[in-house]
Amino acid sequence: MILLVIAYTLLSISIFLGILCLKKNIETWETIALMFSLLLLIISSTAETAEKVIRDNPNPNEPTDVFILLAMVLVGLATPLNVMAERRHNLSSFWKKVLYSIAAILFVATIIGFFTNTLDYLQYAASLFLGVSVIASMVLIRVTKPQKRLQHIEKLERIFALIFLLVVPLSLFINFINSEVGQTLKVGFTLPLVFILISANKIWDDLQRLSILKSNVSPNEQHFKNFFLTEREKEIAKLLTKGKTYKQISEELFISLPTVKTHTSNMYKKLKVKNKHELIVMLMN
């Protein structure tokens, strides 16, 4: 319960920061989907744990168990989607379709299992899907490079993936030992530790992104020459690095909003980036 409370707190903070980053167009929907799926999982896990405390002999086929399995499937789907969106890789869209298909099958099977009293079997399938997808995601982080907008946290991501690959198997082993001595831990230590690791990593990541937008450090002047930026583009680039919006830039430079967007689009092409955050990272590097 203590681990769940810590995880719940960190996850709530990470969701708040994620929404802020999404509004500033420096976050992806895959990340928000991952954090909300984790929120659903931790809520269902907490409810199931509380039920065990209140009731001495809880029904093994309670609705809380269904919600836990469904949330596990969602996390198993959202985690690799988020990693693939943030990393540079050669994986084709075929693997996304496979991932969606497996998740859909497990989702439907879990609902059916609730009415047929077969959740005990499906929890192994859901746990396997979650474990394999998360571990595969951590391996992908270790062997690939991040997108340009995330280059500033590459070292942290790799350290996090290594810690994750060490902690999760150890936690599963502890759960196994407990089950051998007669202690049933359906949630155990694994899920709370996963929540804490992922939430802490995302909090640090989002703080790093937001700090770049709030930084008072000027962009590297040499980049202006390397990428042949015009004087107007330099002015706009400097204001972007200070966190100014397009509307604020247009008012400060006395130019129209479409003109600001056109100059920004030209800078995207010159620096070969896709969004404002990647542009800022490139200029500040």
mmCIF file with all atom_site columns, C-alpha atoms in Angstrom, residues 63-155:
data_model
loop_
_atom_site.group_PDB
_atom_site.id
_atom_site.type_symbol
_atom_site.label_atom_id
_atom_site.label_alt_id
_atom_site.label_comp_id
_atom_site.label_asym_id
_atom_site.label_entity_id
_atom_site.label_seq_id
_atom_site.pdbx_PDB_ins_code
_atom_site.Cartn_x
_atom_site.Cartn_y
_atom_site.Cartn_z
_atom_site.occupancy
_atom_site.B_iso_or_equiv
_atom_site.pdbx_formal_charge
_atom_site.auth_seq_id
_atom_site.auth_comp_id
_atom_site.auth_asym_id
_atom_site.auth_atom_id
_atom_site.pdbx_PDB_model_num
ATOM 1  C CA . PRO A 1 63  ? -15.042 -6.604  -11.002 1.00 0.00 ? 63  PRO A CA 1
ATOM 2  C CA . THR A 1 64  ? -11.853 -5.066  -9.602  1.00 0.00 ? 64  THR A CA 1
ATOM 3  C CA . ASP A 1 65  ? -9.913  -8.022  -10.991 1.00 0.00 ? 65  ASP A CA 1
ATOM 4  C CA . VAL A 1 66  ? -11.421 -7.385  -14.426 1.00 0.00 ? 66  VAL A CA 1
ATOM 5  C CA . PHE A 1 67  ? -10.399 -3.724  -14.343 1.00 0.00 ? 67  PHE A CA 1
ATOM 6  C CA . ILE A 1 68  ? -6.847  -4.668  -13.344 1.00 0.00 ? 68  ILE A CA 1
ATOM 7  C CA . LEU A 1 69  ? -6.485  -7.057  -16.283 1.00 0.00 ? 69  LEU A CA 1
ATOM 8  C CA . LEU A 1 70  ? -8.018  -4.598  -18.749 1.00 0.00 ? 70  LEU A CA 1
ATOM 9  C CA . ALA A 1 71  ? -5.715  -1.834  -17.501 1.00 0.00 ? 71  ALA A CA 1
ATOM 10 C CA . MET A 1 72  ? -2.710  -4.164  -17.793 1.00 0.00 ? 72  MET A CA 1
ATOM 11 C CA . VAL A 1 73  ? -3.592  -4.790  -21.433 1.00 0.00 ? 73  VAL A CA 1
ATOM 12 C CA . LEU A 1 74  ? -3.864  -1.038  -22.070 1.00 0.00 ? 74  LEU A CA 1
ATOM 13 C CA . VAL A 1 75  ? -0.473  -0.395  -20.449 1.00 0.00 ? 75  VAL A CA 1
ATOM 14 C CA . GLY A 1 76  ? 1.039   -3.250  -22.465 1.00 0.00 ? 76  GLY A CA 1
ATOM 15 C CA . LEU A 1 77  ? -0.276  -1.561  -25.614 1.00 0.00 ? 77  LEU A CA 1
ATOM 16 C CA . ALA A 1 78  ? 0.586   2.043   -24.753 1.00 0.00 ? 78  ALA A CA 1
ATOM 17 C CA . THR A 1 79  ? 4.154   1.445   -23.531 1.00 0.00 ? 79  THR A CA 1
ATOM 18 C CA . PRO A 1 80  ? 5.711   0.221   -26.817 1.00 0.00 ? 80  PRO A CA 1
ATOM 19 C CA . LEU A 1 81  ? 3.637   2.729   -28.823 1.00 0.00 ? 81  LEU A CA 1
ATOM 20 C CA . ASN A 1 82  ? 5.097   5.523   -26.719 1.00 0.00 ? 82  ASN A CA 1
ATOM 21 C CA . VAL A 1 83  ? 8.660   4.236   -27.065 1.00 0.00 ? 83  VAL A CA 1
ATOM 22 C CA . MET A 1 84  ? 8.311   3.814   -30.834 1.00 0.00 ? 84  MET A CA 1
ATOM 23 C CA . ALA A 1 85  ? 7.029   7.392   -31.114 1.00 0.00 ? 85  ALA A CA 1
ATOM 24 C CA . GLU A 1 86  ? 10.041  8.729   -29.208 1.00 0.00 ? 86  GLU A CA 1
ATOM 25 C CA . ARG A 1 87  ? 12.821  6.632   -30.764 1.00 0.00 ? 87  ARG A CA 1
ATOM 26 C CA . ARG A 1 88  ? 14.397  6.356   -34.229 1.00 0.00 ? 88  ARG A CA 1
ATOM 27 C CA . HIS A 1 89  ? 13.965  2.777   -35.426 1.00 0.00 ? 89  HIS A CA 1
ATOM 28 C CA . ASN A 1 90  ? 13.320  0.630   -38.496 1.00 0.00 ? 90  ASN A CA 1
ATOM 29 C CA . LEU A 1 91  ? 10.234  -1.164  -37.192 1.00 0.00 ? 91  LEU A CA 1
ATOM 30 C CA . SER A 1 92  ? 7.474   -1.253  -39.775 1.00 0.00 ? 92  SER A CA 1
ATOM 31 C CA . SER A 1 93  ? 3.805   -0.479  -39.180 1.00 0.00 ? 93  SER A CA 1
ATOM 32 C CA . PHE A 1 94  ? 3.206   -4.243  -39.276 1.00 0.00 ? 94  PHE A CA 1
ATOM 33 C CA . TRP A 1 95  ? 4.372   -4.573  -35.664 1.00 0.00 ? 95  TRP A CA 1
ATOM 34 C CA . LYS A 1 96  ? 1.958   -1.865  -34.571 1.00 0.00 ? 96  LYS A CA 1
ATOM 35 C CA . LYS A 1 97  ? -0.879  -3.800  -36.178 1.00 0.00 ? 97  LYS A CA 1
ATOM 36 C CA . VAL A 1 98  ? 0.258   -6.979  -34.401 1.00 0.00 ? 98  VAL A CA 1
ATOM 37 C CA . LEU A 1 99  ? 0.373   -5.101  -31.107 1.00 0.00 ? 99  LEU A CA 1
ATOM 38 C CA . TYR A 1 100 ? -3.121  -3.668  -31.607 1.00 0.00 ? 100 TYR A CA 1
ATOM 39 C CA . SER A 1 101 ? -4.461  -7.112  -32.580 1.00 0.00 ? 101 SER A CA 1
ATOM 40 C CA . ILE A 1 102 ? -3.046  -8.892  -29.536 1.00 0.00 ? 102 ILE A CA 1
ATOM 41 C CA . ALA A 1 103 ? -4.319  -6.164  -27.216 1.00 0.00 ? 103 ALA A CA 1
ATOM 42 C CA . ALA A 1 104 ? -7.797  -6.296  -28.777 1.00 0.00 ? 104 ALA A CA 1
ATOM 43 C CA . ILE A 1 105 ? -7.953  -10.089 -28.429 1.00 0.00 ? 105 ILE A CA 1
ATOM 44 C CA . LEU A 1 106 ? -6.891  -9.950  -24.772 1.00 0.00 ? 106 LEU A CA 1
ATOM 45 C CA . PHE A 1 107 ? -9.308  -7.104  -24.070 1.00 0.00 ? 107 PHE A CA 1
ATOM 46 C CA . VAL A 1 108 ? -12.284 -9.021  -25.463 1.00 0.00 ? 108 VAL A CA 1
ATOM 47 C CA . ALA A 1 109 ? -11.149 -12.304 -23.871 1.00 0.00 ? 109 ALA A CA 1
ATOM 48 C CA . THR A 1 110 ? -10.928 -10.650 -20.453 1.00 0.00 ? 110 THR A CA 1
ATOM 49 C CA . ILE A 1 111 ? -14.477 -9.328  -20.684 1.00 0.00 ? 111 ILE A CA 1
ATOM 50 C CA . ILE A 1 112 ? -15.697 -12.771 -21.730 1.00 0.00 ? 112 ILE A CA 1
ATOM 51 C CA . GLY A 1 113 ? -13.614 -14.357 -18.976 1.00 0.00 ? 113 GLY A CA 1
ATOM 52 C CA . PHE A 1 114 ? -15.432 -12.321 -16.346 1.00 0.00 ? 114 PHE A CA 1
ATOM 53 C CA . PHE A 1 115 ? -18.758 -13.860 -17.328 1.00 0.00 ? 115 PHE A CA 1
ATOM 54 C CA . THR A 1 116 ? -17.307 -17.376 -17.733 1.00 0.00 ? 116 THR A CA 1
ATOM 55 C CA . ASN A 1 117 ? -15.260 -17.359 -14.489 1.00 0.00 ? 117 ASN A CA 1
ATOM 56 C CA . THR A 1 118 ? -11.937 -17.894 -16.305 1.00 0.00 ? 118 THR A CA 1
ATOM 57 C CA . LEU A 1 119 ? -10.054 -14.802 -15.126 1.00 0.00 ? 119 LEU A CA 1
ATOM 58 C CA . ASP A 1 120 ? -7.514  -16.936 -13.261 1.00 0.00 ? 120 ASP A CA 1
ATOM 59 C CA . TYR A 1 121 ? -6.217  -18.182 -16.611 1.00 0.00 ? 121 TYR A CA 1
ATOM 60 C CA . LEU A 1 122 ? -6.414  -14.843 -18.385 1.00 0.00 ? 122 LEU A CA 1
ATOM 61 C CA . GLN A 1 123 ? -4.346  -13.055 -15.730 1.00 0.00 ? 123 GLN A CA 1
ATOM 62 C CA . TYR A 1 124 ? -1.315  -15.062 -16.864 1.00 0.00 ? 124 TYR A CA 1
ATOM 63 C CA . ALA A 1 125 ? -1.877  -14.029 -20.496 1.00 0.00 ? 125 ALA A CA 1
ATOM 64 C CA . ALA A 1 126 ? -2.342  -10.363 -19.550 1.00 0.00 ? 126 ALA A CA 1
ATOM 65 C CA . SER A 1 127 ? 0.721   -10.419 -17.290 1.00 0.00 ? 127 SER A CA 1
ATOM 66 C CA . LEU A 1 128 ? 2.807   -12.045 -20.014 1.00 0.00 ? 128 LEU A CA 1
ATOM 67 C CA . PHE A 1 129 ? 1.671   -9.486  -22.590 1.00 0.00 ? 129 PHE A CA 1
ATOM 68 C CA . LEU A 1 130 ? 2.457   -6.603  -20.236 1.00 0.00 ? 130 LEU A CA 1
ATOM 69 C CA . GLY A 1 131 ? 5.832   -8.012  -19.209 1.00 0.00 ? 131 GLY A CA 1
ATOM 70 C CA . VAL A 1 132 ? 7.013   -8.801  -22.735 1.00 0.00 ? 132 VAL A CA 1
ATOM 71 C CA . SER A 1 133 ? 5.863   -5.460  -24.196 1.00 0.00 ? 133 SER A CA 1
ATOM 72 C CA . VAL A 1 134 ? 7.469   -3.411  -21.422 1.00 0.00 ? 134 VAL A CA 1
ATOM 73 C CA . ILE A 1 135 ? 10.762  -5.327  -21.436 1.00 0.00 ? 135 ILE A CA 1
ATOM 74 C CA . ALA A 1 136 ? 10.890  -5.175  -25.242 1.00 0.00 ? 136 ALA A CA 1
ATOM 75 C CA . SER A 1 137 ? 10.318  -1.417  -24.996 1.00 0.00 ? 137 SER A CA 1
ATOM 76 C CA . MET A 1 138 ? 13.220  -1.041  -22.577 1.00 0.00 ? 138 MET A CA 1
ATOM 77 C CA . VAL A 1 139 ? 15.464  -3.069  -24.886 1.00 0.00 ? 139 VAL A CA 1
ATOM 78 C CA . LEU A 1 140 ? 14.425  -0.819  -27.782 1.00 0.00 ? 140 LEU A CA 1
ATOM 79 C CA . ILE A 1 141 ? 15.473  2.206   -25.744 1.00 0.00 ? 141 ILE A CA 1
ATOM 80 C CA . ARG A 1 142 ? 18.873  0.629   -25.116 1.00 0.00 ? 142 ARG A CA 1
ATOM 81 C CA . VAL A 1 143 ? 19.586  -0.151  -28.790 1.00 0.00 ? 143 VAL A CA 1
ATOM 82 C CA . THR A 1 144 ? 18.128  2.925   -30.540 1.00 0.00 ? 144 THR A CA 1
ATOM 83 C CA . LYS A 1 145 ? 18.621  6.669   -30.598 1.00 0.00 ? 145 LYS A CA 1
ATOM 84 C CA . PRO A 1 146 ? 15.961  9.171   -29.457 1.00 0.00 ? 146 PRO A CA 1
ATOM 85 C CA . GLN A 1 147 ? 14.184  11.629  -31.710 1.00 0.00 ? 147 GLN A CA 1
ATOM 86 C CA . LYS A 1 148 ? 15.918  14.996  -32.020 1.00 0.00 ? 148 LYS A CA 1
ATOM 87 C CA . ARG A 1 149 ? 13.546  16.612  -29.549 1.00 0.00 ? 149 ARG A CA 1
ATOM 88 C CA . LEU A 1 150 ? 14.653  14.093  -26.884 1.00 0.00 ? 150 LEU A CA 1
ATOM 89 C CA . GLN A 1 151 ? 18.409  14.072  -27.417 1.00 0.00 ? 151 GLN A CA 1
ATOM 90 C CA . HIS A 1 152 ? 18.964  15.985  -24.175 1.00 0.00 ? 152 HIS A CA 1
ATOM 91 C CA . ILE A 1 153 ? 17.706  13.009  -22.113 1.00 0.00 ? 153 ILE A CA 1
ATOM 92 C CA . GLU A 1 154 ? 19.335  10.164  -24.033 1.00 0.00 ? 154 GLU A CA 1
ATOM 93 C CA . LYS A 1 155 ? 21.728  9.224   -21.218 1.00 0.00 ? 155 LYS A CA 1
#
